[in-house]
């Protein structure tokens, strides 16, 4: 995280953006070198602000981690230590192997799998549907093209919360309660993503489409050989956003899952805390929280390289 | 190796706008036909109709004797070079050139040998692994050409391919295109708005205006005998001088300022045309005057280097005169300019040549 912010400062103070564009793979140390001789006061100030920001964002997470390595007794005795405790292995193995009796006998692994399936399903499903509908709207001339576009556009005004009752009814009638399909499908249509792809597709020059036609590429070929590779940075960016959107869903999974087996990790966390007639196992809650944070972080970190690539490469 | 025949081709857009109003051209095998005209004259639309990228409202287009009206661009066996090159940005030079062949199911070894051979002719063989963004404008242009050549099509279509290059490179690529086209012997249709490009490249020049053909011919024929005032003004830089012509009761024809034309002038002639280089500035003591002699006032002098252009005025008409080399004439000078009868062009009141 610190390294990423360093890089940002460096590029902000750099005088030759062209050079930077040409060397996307320059390691952070290269940027540090270029900062020598520049106004030090400004850099100190920028760093101070950035560090403050990082502390504000990261400290609660760190504290959660610290709490996850102490025993329940330590956590409940007021001043919580600022350094990790000795119970790391005990707590984590308990959470992972079935200490989760408190959430209906479902291990954290099952919950993570459920949530991963849901988040991936939503992210991939949304991308597939929106990229295809944007493709149709931008590159094909068919009757009521603009009508379809506006219908998609209008659904922006209908988030899940607004249509929750009819959607729930439909899911019940289809027998999709407590299924992955029930978790994923209602959240899968996305006007936002469609609009995003539409805007991107509109920037693709008509000549490119025509060149592909002359080169013998039909609609599918054009889509897979040209459009998809050109959209990959957009897809990566959307994937990150949508994966996290799916991962943090609360209201819909709460409604559509009854069985503990189908819970997502966010629901399970809530259930762990709200158990009324027993003590909340705070150390396990903290462990579960940390485990719940890891997959989104992995996705962001893994995809960050694509972001940088997307920013550096100006294709088209 | 094919002929391209256009027979009364029309293009009417959905809004009712008629972009191409009945065009017939017969392009012989191996010829380079240049469509030239101002923007909006329908030349690009016509090219795109030949390519199959626009539908044909009426009339027929045939390639190699076969009507292609209802055949898609893929199956017309044409290759097109676009104004902005339209290279696939995410593909290497090699893949850009190979893409069309791959889509047609050409065997891999053949693709490889054809791409490499084409790259060699175009001096692209060192650049095959580069992406388009790593290439200069001229190199991208070459790749776009290579992509067309490698397919070995019946017809090449060029849509203003040089308009994005700087002047020097444009001159160089012009020669290259001409040589390449001649060596490959592929029938080509080339669209441009640049009359210099049109003159130098064409075997067959088609001047278009507002959706109709003004004139078809060899470039020099078009230059020397423009069929209309439009062609006269469009081909040649600076353009031909055009002046109103009046017929007197005694059968003599006069132009602005009352200068008489010595010699036979056709009855219907209403406009006189004179190319800047055909107007001579005779020595003051010359006894031999041309058929036309005009006393003009010089308003501006433009030295270009090997020649100078004198912008002159006479009785409200403006005339540009070309003089070789450096001119001693100053703005404000008065001159007598002359032209021989065989250098004069006459047009009727509708602008048609007589």
XYZ file of C-alpha atoms in Angstrom:
670
model
C 0.000 0.000 0.000
C 2.784 2.389 0.961
C 4.601 1.582 -2.232
C 1.541 2.335 -4.338
C 1.110 5.736 -2.719
C 4.805 6.509 -3.211
C 4.357 5.910 -6.876
C 1.434 8.266 -7.027
C 3.374 11.070 -5.403
C 6.288 10.441 -7.696
C 4.174 10.666 -10.802
C 2.493 13.808 -9.517
C 5.828 15.532 -9.255
C 7.307 14.145 -12.422
C 7.947 16.574 -15.221
C 7.965 14.135 -18.110
C 4.768 12.102 -18.260
C 5.838 10.786 -21.671
C 8.874 9.060 -20.248
C 6.746 7.525 -17.571
C 4.319 6.186 -20.135
C 7.111 4.500 -21.977
C 8.435 2.638 -18.958
C 5.469 1.131 -17.182
C 7.608 -1.573 -15.638
C 10.096 0.745 -13.939
C 10.327 -0.488 -10.353
C 9.421 1.808 -7.491
C 13.093 2.431 -6.783
C 13.436 4.087 -10.167
C 10.754 6.567 -9.225
C 12.406 7.245 -5.884
C 15.611 8.193 -7.635
C 13.817 10.712 -9.784
C 12.511 12.450 -6.696
C 15.997 13.456 -5.565
C 16.501 17.179 -5.835
C 12.848 18.061 -5.879
C 11.208 20.363 -3.361
C 11.468 18.372 -0.155
C 8.873 20.314 1.829
C 6.175 19.507 -0.678
C 7.091 15.863 -0.701
C 7.071 15.664 3.112
C 3.675 17.289 3.235
C 2.273 14.997 0.554
C 3.655 11.985 2.369
C 2.300 13.121 5.699
C -1.183 13.439 4.232
C -0.928 10.081 2.494
C 0.342 8.354 5.620
C -2.478 9.886 7.627
C -4.957 8.557 5.086
C -3.420 5.096 5.181
C -3.488 5.047 8.991
C -7.141 6.073 9.090
C -8.087 3.341 6.642
C -5.728 0.622 7.839
C -5.823 0.961 11.605
C -9.287 -0.560 12.160
C -8.264 -3.496 10.004
C -5.040 -3.894 11.947
C -6.970 -3.710 15.201
C -9.352 -6.387 13.968
C -6.349 -8.547 13.188
C -4.891 -7.908 16.649
C -8.198 -8.844 18.246
C -8.314 -12.029 16.196
C -5.086 -13.219 17.826
C -6.189 -12.849 21.431
C -8.392 -15.026 23.572
C -11.958 -13.989 24.286
C -11.012 -13.044 27.849
C -8.294 -10.652 26.688
C -10.658 -9.003 24.233
C -13.359 -8.487 26.834
C -10.948 -6.967 29.383
C -11.038 -3.288 28.400
C -7.677 -2.040 27.108
C -7.201 -4.205 24.067
C -3.459 -4.666 23.423
C -2.044 -2.910 20.383
C 0.170 -5.849 19.486
C -0.873 -9.308 18.233
C -1.341 -11.929 20.941
C -0.378 -15.606 21.190
C -3.734 -17.177 20.248
C -3.350 -16.872 16.444
C -3.238 -20.595 15.641
C -5.843 -21.572 18.195
C -8.357 -19.022 17.026
C -7.848 -19.525 13.292
C -7.926 -23.311 13.413
C -11.015 -23.174 15.604
C -12.768 -20.899 13.128
C -11.725 -22.851 10.079
C -12.368 -26.367 11.342
C -15.757 -26.017 12.990
C -15.599 -23.784 15.982
C -18.391 -22.168 14.088
C -20.971 -24.295 15.852
C -22.508 -21.009 16.732
C -23.541 -20.330 13.165
C -25.442 -23.475 12.636
C -22.508 -25.820 12.418
C -21.250 -24.345 9.178
C -17.520 -23.843 8.826
C -16.010 -20.643 7.582
C -14.775 -22.467 4.496
C -18.332 -23.213 3.356
C -19.260 -19.599 3.935
C -16.256 -18.407 1.946
C -17.115 -20.767 -0.894
C -20.726 -19.539 -0.914
C -19.673 -15.925 -0.952
C -17.035 -16.525 -3.609
C -19.525 -18.293 -5.860
C -22.000 -15.472 -5.396
C -19.482 -12.665 -5.936
C -17.931 -14.355 -8.960
C -21.357 -15.167 -10.350
C -22.508 -11.590 -10.024
C -19.289 -10.098 -11.393
C -18.939 -12.458 -14.356
C -22.661 -12.555 -15.074
C -22.949 -8.787 -15.036
C -19.953 -8.367 -17.296
C -21.151 -10.964 -19.786
C -24.679 -9.596 -19.968
C -23.716 -5.949 -20.097
C -20.936 -6.382 -22.656
C -23.294 -8.311 -24.926
C -26.139 -5.826 -24.626
C -23.772 -2.900 -25.167
C -22.384 -4.711 -28.218
C -25.873 -5.092 -29.636
C -26.824 -1.492 -28.963
C -23.676 0.076 -30.364
C -22.818 -2.113 -33.343
C -26.137 -3.344 -34.684
C -29.017 -1.527 -36.305
C -32.307 -3.154 -35.377
C -35.832 -1.869 -34.794
C -36.417 -0.239 -31.406
C -32.710 -0.106 -30.727
C -32.999 3.146 -28.817
C -36.110 1.909 -27.024
C -34.111 -0.995 -25.663
C -31.348 1.341 -24.699
C -33.713 3.560 -22.748
C -35.396 0.587 -21.098
C -31.996 -0.558 -19.859
C -31.216 2.982 -18.828
C -34.425 3.302 -16.833
C -33.603 0.215 -14.766
C -30.936 2.375 -13.148
C -33.821 3.774 -11.164
C -34.813 0.305 -9.927
C -32.153 -1.009 -7.556
C -32.732 -4.269 -5.704
C -34.213 -2.535 -2.654
C -36.995 -0.943 -4.704
C -38.119 -4.135 -6.385
C -37.326 -6.442 -3.507
C -40.841 -7.749 -2.865
C -41.745 -8.779 -6.432
C -38.260 -10.158 -6.966
C -38.580 -12.256 -3.827
C -41.961 -13.535 -4.968
C -40.539 -14.519 -8.327
C -37.670 -16.341 -6.671
C -40.051 -18.241 -4.397
C -42.253 -19.224 -7.332
C -39.261 -20.401 -9.289
C -38.079 -22.418 -6.312
C -34.804 -20.588 -6.197
C -34.704 -19.905 -2.466
C -31.501 -21.319 -0.943
C -29.804 -21.754 -4.305
C -26.843 -20.053 -5.877
C -29.061 -19.047 -8.794
C -31.404 -17.316 -6.367
C -28.476 -15.445 -4.884
C -26.979 -14.411 -8.209
C -29.611 -13.967 -10.898
C -31.636 -11.062 -9.441
C -28.452 -9.010 -9.052
C -26.991 -9.818 -12.418
C -28.573 -7.273 -14.761
C -26.682 -4.028 -14.703
C -27.523 -0.807 -16.461
C -24.367 0.836 -15.146
C -22.047 -1.719 -16.672
C -23.991 -1.656 -19.934
C -23.638 2.114 -20.105
C -19.945 1.892 -19.331
C -19.331 -0.586 -22.137
C -21.551 1.424 -24.453
C -19.473 4.543 -23.869
C -16.291 2.598 -24.482
C -17.586 0.921 -27.632
C -18.656 4.268 -29.028
C -15.025 5.391 -28.962
C -13.990 2.509 -31.219
C -13.605 3.994 -34.691
C -16.027 2.827 -37.347
C -13.095 2.176 -39.655
C -11.905 -0.576 -37.345
C -15.248 -2.322 -37.638
C -15.163 -1.941 -41.395
C -11.585 -3.161 -41.637
C -12.624 -6.261 -39.743
C -15.576 -6.784 -42.077
C -13.332 -6.505 -45.118
C -10.924 -8.897 -43.396
C -13.686 -11.448 -43.195
C -14.596 -11.184 -39.529
C -18.257 -11.793 -38.799
C -19.983 -10.361 -35.719
C -18.721 -13.064 -33.364
C -15.207 -12.988 -34.697
C -15.129 -9.228 -34.378
C -16.404 -9.505 -30.830
C -13.909 -12.100 -29.692
C -10.862 -11.104 -31.750
C -11.079 -7.341 -31.528
C -13.669 -5.975 -29.142
C -12.920 -8.241 -26.199
C -9.138 -7.729 -26.240
C -9.646 -3.988 -26.517
C -12.064 -3.968 -23.569
C -9.911 -6.057 -21.259
C -8.859 -3.171 -19.026
C -12.476 -2.040 -18.714
C -13.463 -5.594 -17.907
C -10.769 -5.830 -15.248
C -11.867 -2.584 -13.639
C -15.505 -3.615 -13.668
C -14.650 -7.045 -12.342
C -13.004 -5.582 -9.261
C -15.891 -3.240 -8.560
C -18.532 -5.893 -9.144
C -16.719 -8.594 -7.214
C -16.641 -6.375 -4.165
C -20.244 -5.363 -4.760
C -21.203 -9.031 -4.785
C -18.992 -9.900 -1.815
C -20.549 -7.275 0.418
C -24.181 -7.968 -0.490
C -26.238 -8.180 2.676
C -29.944 -7.531 2.195
C -30.597 -9.882 -0.702
C -28.713 -12.922 0.662
C -30.439 -12.360 3.980
C -33.822 -12.701 2.289
C -33.143 -15.447 -0.167
C -31.202 -17.860 2.032
C -32.872 -19.671 4.907
C -30.578 -22.608 5.421
C -27.306 -21.911 7.198
C -25.505 -23.901 4.503
C -26.255 -21.218 1.981
C -25.286 -18.232 4.100
C -22.720 -15.802 2.846
C -19.953 -14.694 5.118
C -21.487 -11.278 5.757
C -24.741 -12.865 6.921
C -22.842 -15.352 9.062
C -20.900 -12.575 10.739
C -24.128 -10.861 11.607
C -25.566 -14.096 12.983
C -22.476 -14.699 15.096
C -22.945 -11.369 16.809
C -26.677 -11.354 17.262
C -26.827 -14.647 19.085
C -28.745 -13.411 22.106
C -28.618 -16.064 24.826
C -24.882 -16.655 24.831
C -21.719 -14.651 24.859
C -20.572 -13.439 21.477
C -17.321 -15.171 20.591
C -15.563 -11.977 19.661
C -12.240 -13.628 18.892
C -13.940 -15.849 16.318
C -15.911 -12.903 14.927
C -12.623 -11.098 14.410
C -11.059 -14.133 12.739
C -14.057 -14.433 10.437
C -13.862 -10.720 9.633
C -10.212 -11.029 8.662
C -10.967 -14.081 6.537
C -13.833 -12.182 4.915
C -11.555 -9.304 3.991
C -8.837 -11.411 2.379
C -10.517 -12.464 -0.908
C -11.528 -8.899 -1.938
C -8.020 -7.711 -1.112
C -6.544 -10.496 -3.219
C -8.788 -9.487 -6.115
C -7.871 -5.817 -5.823
C -4.159 -6.501 -5.542
C -4.175 -8.989 -8.402
C -6.181 -6.690 -10.642
C -4.218 -3.571 -9.743
C -1.536 -4.595 -12.209
C -4.176 -4.581 -14.928
C -5.305 -1.131 -13.867
C -1.783 0.232 -14.203
C -1.432 -1.473 -17.550
C -4.729 0.008 -18.649
C -3.669 3.481 -17.624
C -0.288 3.224 -19.330
C -1.332 1.613 -22.575
C -3.295 4.023 -24.687
C -4.414 1.774 -27.459
C -6.835 2.625 -30.240
C -6.872 -9.036 -61.792
C -10.272 -7.771 -62.503
C -12.358 -5.080 -64.060
C -14.730 -2.992 -61.999
C -17.913 -1.771 -63.615
C -20.347 0.675 -62.113
C -23.630 1.011 -63.917
C -25.937 3.897 -63.007
C -25.134 3.490 -59.305
C -27.199 5.546 -56.892
C -27.126 6.002 -53.156
C -30.121 7.481 -51.397
C -29.872 7.720 -47.625
C -32.797 7.053 -45.318
C -33.376 10.771 -44.870
C -33.873 11.149 -48.634
C -30.439 12.667 -49.266
C -29.031 11.467 -52.572
C -25.276 11.128 -52.125
C -24.537 9.449 -55.447
C -26.787 10.295 -58.363
C -26.353 7.733 -61.096
C -22.675 7.057 -61.647
C -21.308 4.809 -64.383
C -17.616 4.012 -64.578
C -15.853 1.169 -66.349
C -12.456 0.573 -64.796
C -10.219 -1.606 -66.937
C -8.067 -4.395 -65.540
C -4.898 -3.290 -63.709
C -5.844 0.372 -63.876
C -5.601 2.798 -61.000
C -8.759 4.840 -61.003
C -8.757 7.951 -58.852
C -12.019 9.438 -57.652
C -11.434 13.076 -56.862
C -13.740 15.837 -55.742
C -14.454 18.214 -52.890
C -15.680 16.807 -49.580
C -19.294 15.704 -49.746
C -19.201 14.951 -53.453
C -20.025 11.279 -52.872
C -16.630 9.835 -53.758
C -16.146 8.068 -50.423
C -19.710 6.784 -50.474
C -19.057 5.357 -53.917
C -15.884 3.652 -52.731
C -17.666 2.208 -49.729
C -20.362 0.895 -52.032
C -17.721 -0.861 -54.104
C -16.337 -2.287 -50.859
C -19.763 -3.481 -49.785
C -19.808 -1.334 -46.664
C -22.774 0.679 -47.956
C -25.831 -0.730 -49.640
C -26.553 0.209 -53.232
C -29.870 2.006 -53.705
C -30.064 1.264 -57.412
C -27.793 0.330 -60.288
C -25.218 -2.427 -60.324
C -21.597 -2.831 -59.344
C -19.721 -5.713 -60.870
C -16.244 -6.958 -60.135
C -14.679 -9.138 -62.791
C -17.990 -9.284 -64.641
C -19.902 -10.572 -61.641
C -22.582 -8.399 -60.038
C -21.684 -7.974 -56.368
C -24.636 -5.899 -55.176
C -25.768 -8.556 -52.719
C -22.392 -9.920 -51.741
C -20.863 -8.862 -48.419
C -17.474 -7.143 -48.182
C -15.833 -10.363 -47.060
C -16.728 -12.245 -50.214
C -16.092 -9.511 -52.754
C -12.385 -10.272 -52.733
C -11.405 -6.675 -52.200
C -8.968 -5.112 -49.757
C -9.262 -1.633 -48.401
C -6.784 0.863 -46.999
C -8.458 3.293 -44.638
C -7.768 6.929 -43.963
C -6.858 6.328 -40.328
C -5.243 2.973 -41.181
C -7.692 1.113 -38.917
C -4.995 -1.241 -37.669
C -6.038 -3.570 -34.872
C -4.355 -1.851 -31.924
C -3.887 -4.950 -29.799
C -2.334 -7.061 -32.528
C 1.256 -7.103 -33.692
C 2.111 -6.071 -37.232
C 2.322 -9.724 -38.142
C -1.118 -10.512 -36.733
C -2.615 -7.434 -38.347
C -1.471 -8.698 -41.706
C -2.351 -12.313 -41.025
C -5.821 -11.678 -39.620
C -7.693 -11.597 -42.928
C -5.950 -14.742 -44.139
C -6.688 -16.579 -40.905
C -10.357 -15.687 -41.165
C -10.401 -17.200 -44.617
C -8.883 -20.425 -43.368
C -5.595 -20.114 -45.210
C -3.158 -22.803 -44.018
C -0.654 -21.549 -41.440
C 2.580 -22.104 -43.413
C 1.103 -20.217 -46.346
C 0.027 -17.330 -44.131
C 3.512 -17.176 -42.712
C 5.249 -17.136 -46.070
C 2.867 -14.569 -47.532
C 3.086 -12.236 -44.547
C 6.863 -12.430 -44.523
C 7.128 -11.883 -48.265
C 4.800 -8.878 -48.133
C 6.634 -7.469 -45.125
C 9.855 -7.718 -47.071
C 8.496 -5.775 -50.056
C 7.240 -3.065 -47.736
C 10.401 -3.080 -45.597
C 8.393 -4.073 -42.570
C 10.282 -7.271 -41.831
C 12.079 -5.750 -38.832
C 8.813 -4.540 -37.332
C 6.669 -7.667 -37.411
C 6.518 -8.011 -33.626
C 5.676 -4.380 -32.940
C 2.262 -3.106 -31.999
C 0.755 -0.332 -34.125
C 1.260 2.255 -31.386
C 4.999 1.665 -31.550
C 5.110 2.629 -35.216
C 5.409 5.987 -36.944
C 2.685 7.282 -39.218
C 4.474 6.168 -42.351
C 5.084 2.694 -40.959
C 1.438 2.346 -39.956
C 0.501 3.352 -43.460
C 2.751 0.609 -44.783
C 1.187 -1.964 -42.483
C -2.253 -0.925 -43.687
C -1.031 -1.427 -47.245
C 0.561 -4.717 -46.304
C -2.679 -5.940 -44.826
C -4.325 -5.258 -48.165
C -1.548 -6.699 -50.326
C -1.069 -9.910 -48.373
C -4.596 -10.987 -49.203
C -3.853 -10.790 -52.903
C -7.338 -9.465 -53.692
C -8.930 -8.665 -57.017
C -9.324 -4.991 -56.214
C -7.604 -2.515 -53.906
C -9.663 0.286 -52.477
C -7.906 3.308 -51.011
C -9.861 5.809 -48.941
C -7.689 8.942 -48.709
C -4.803 6.846 -47.398
C -2.238 9.637 -47.322
C -4.213 12.430 -45.747
C -2.794 11.794 -42.269
C 0.838 11.973 -43.315
C 3.019 15.058 -43.445
C 3.742 16.593 -46.837
C 7.163 15.041 -47.347
C 6.088 11.526 -46.423
C 2.986 11.914 -48.534
C 5.061 12.596 -51.636
C 7.215 9.561 -50.875
C 4.275 7.231 -50.221
C 2.545 8.469 -53.362
C 5.393 7.213 -55.486
C 5.496 3.980 -53.528
C 1.799 3.322 -53.957
C 2.057 3.989 -57.653
C 5.008 1.626 -58.082
C 3.459 -1.044 -55.915
C 0.181 -0.897 -57.756
C 1.931 -1.104 -61.110
C 4.144 -4.005 -60.028
C 1.292 -5.987 -58.525
C -1.019 -5.138 -61.390
C -4.089 -5.037 -59.185
C -7.057 -2.955 -60.260
C -7.408 -0.115 -57.775
C -9.855 2.579 -56.844
C -8.351 5.496 -54.975
C -10.332 8.274 -53.351
C -8.756 11.625 -52.589
C -9.647 15.272 -52.368
C -6.097 16.271 -53.228
C -5.849 17.106 -56.913
C -2.065 16.694 -56.891
C -2.403 13.122 -55.632
C -5.130 12.531 -58.187
C -3.055 13.842 -61.088
C 0.109 11.940 -60.215
C -1.440 8.584 -59.329
C -4.261 8.121 -61.756
C -4.375 6.056 -64.911
C -7.958 7.093 -65.028
C -9.209 10.224 -63.342
C -12.825 10.612 -62.300
C -13.802 14.097 -61.160
C -16.946 14.114 -59.068
C -19.120 16.921 -57.818
C -22.348 16.755 -55.820
C -22.927 13.078 -56.528
C -22.386 13.170 -60.272
C -19.363 12.613 -62.482
C -18.073 15.796 -64.053
C -15.435 14.155 -66.196
C -13.621 10.873 -66.743
C -10.298 10.722 -68.531
C -6.553 10.419 -68.382
C -5.165 13.000 -65.964
C -3.452 15.136 -68.570
C -6.494 15.048 -70.844
C -8.633 16.236 -67.986
C -6.121 18.929 -67.245
C -5.816 20.129 -70.794
C -9.463 19.809 -71.760
C -11.582 20.250 -68.656
C -15.178 19.341 -69.449
C -16.641 21.994 -67.209
C -15.768 25.074 -65.226
C -15.947 22.905 -62.093
C -13.224 20.593 -63.359
C -11.241 23.565 -64.627
C -11.301 25.156 -61.202
C -10.740 21.920 -59.301
C -7.836 20.416 -61.202
C -4.717 22.538 -61.177
C -3.188 24.738 -58.510
C -3.687 27.606 -58.555
C -6.952 26.964 -60.387
C -7.796 28.111 -63.860
C -8.805 31.759 -64.176
C -12.399 32.091 -65.277
C -13.765 35.323 -66.722
C -17.117 36.372 -68.129
C -17.203 36.686 -71.892
C -19.537 38.904 -73.886
C -20.254 38.830 -77.570
C -20.444 42.188 -79.313
C -22.836 43.021 -82.166
C -19.963 42.959 -84.668
C -19.151 39.356 -83.837
C -16.155 40.058 -81.633
C -15.897 38.662 -78.137
C -14.722 40.799 -75.267
C -13.738 40.066 -71.685
C -13.504 42.208 -68.594
C -12.044 45.626 -69.206
C -13.139 45.522 -72.844
C -10.200 43.495 -74.141
C -11.051 41.888 -77.438
C -10.173 38.336 -78.370
C -8.549 38.127 -81.755
C -9.678 35.001 -83.546
C -12.691 32.723 -83.676
C -14.692 32.375 -80.483
C -17.569 29.864 -80.431
C -21.063 31.413 -80.375
C -22.224 29.766 -77.125
C -19.102 30.649 -75.177
C -19.973 32.679 -72.107
C -16.968 31.994 -69.900
C -13.313 32.246 -70.751
C -10.787 30.061 -68.983
C -7.049 30.661 -68.808
C -4.564 28.609 -66.809
C -2.102 30.647 -64.730
C 0.860 29.147 -66.573
C -0.647 29.904 -70.003
C -0.792 33.620 -69.355
C 2.513 35.082 -70.405
C 3.999 38.336 -69.377
C 5.650 39.480 -72.621
C 8.661 41.703 -72.722
C 7.534 45.334 -72.930
C 9.009 45.715 -76.423
C 7.566 42.502 -77.831
C 5.826 43.012 -81.123
C 4.108 39.612 -81.158
C 1.043 39.790 -78.938
C -1.297 36.860 -78.298
C -4.925 36.531 -79.215
C -5.779 38.118 -75.914
C -4.040 40.988 -74.247
C -5.089 42.224 -70.831
C -3.838 45.297 -68.988
C -3.868 44.317 -65.313
C -2.841 45.759 -61.967
C -0.711 43.518 -59.757
C -2.166 43.204 -56.271
C 0.120 40.639 -54.696
C 3.159 38.577 -55.540
C 3.652 35.067 -54.139
C 7.152 33.715 -54.665
C 7.084 29.922 -54.336
C 10.699 29.317 -55.307
C 10.900 27.890 -58.774
C 8.010 30.090 -59.797
C 6.010 33.090 -58.606
C 2.322 33.757 -58.744
C 1.101 37.240 -59.549
C -2.357 38.024 -58.256
C -3.760 40.624 -60.641
C -7.002 42.519 -61.029
C -8.770 43.835 -64.075
C -12.184 45.482 -63.989
C -13.374 43.531 -60.963
C -12.027 40.164 -62.182
C -9.097 38.491 -60.494
C -6.458 36.666 -62.447
C -3.538 34.603 -61.209
C -0.522 34.500 -63.493
C 2.444 32.194 -63.096
C 5.879 33.508 -63.939
C 9.005 31.357 -63.731
C 11.617 31.977 -61.078
C 11.917 35.156 -59.100
C 9.698 37.959 -60.219
C 10.809 41.565 -60.366
C 7.208 42.692 -60.385
C 6.024 44.599 -57.321
C 2.480 44.928 -56.004
C 0.965 48.021 -57.535
C 2.727 47.577 -60.887
C 0.698 47.607 -64.057
C 1.322 44.865 -66.594
C 0.129 43.658 -69.924
C -0.515 39.914 -69.972
C -1.133 37.883 -73.071
C -2.258 34.430 -74.130
C -2.408 32.514 -77.393
C -5.763 31.444 -78.839
C -4.951 27.749 -78.439
C -4.424 28.327 -74.721
C -7.900 29.690 -74.146
C -10.744 27.487 -72.870
C -14.341 28.377 -73.608
C -17.364 27.310 -71.585
C -21.044 27.977 -72.169
C -23.256 29.718 -69.648
C -23.913 26.401 -67.838
C -20.217 25.834 -67.411
C -19.934 23.121 -70.125
C -16.930 23.151 -72.398
C -17.534 24.326 -75.965
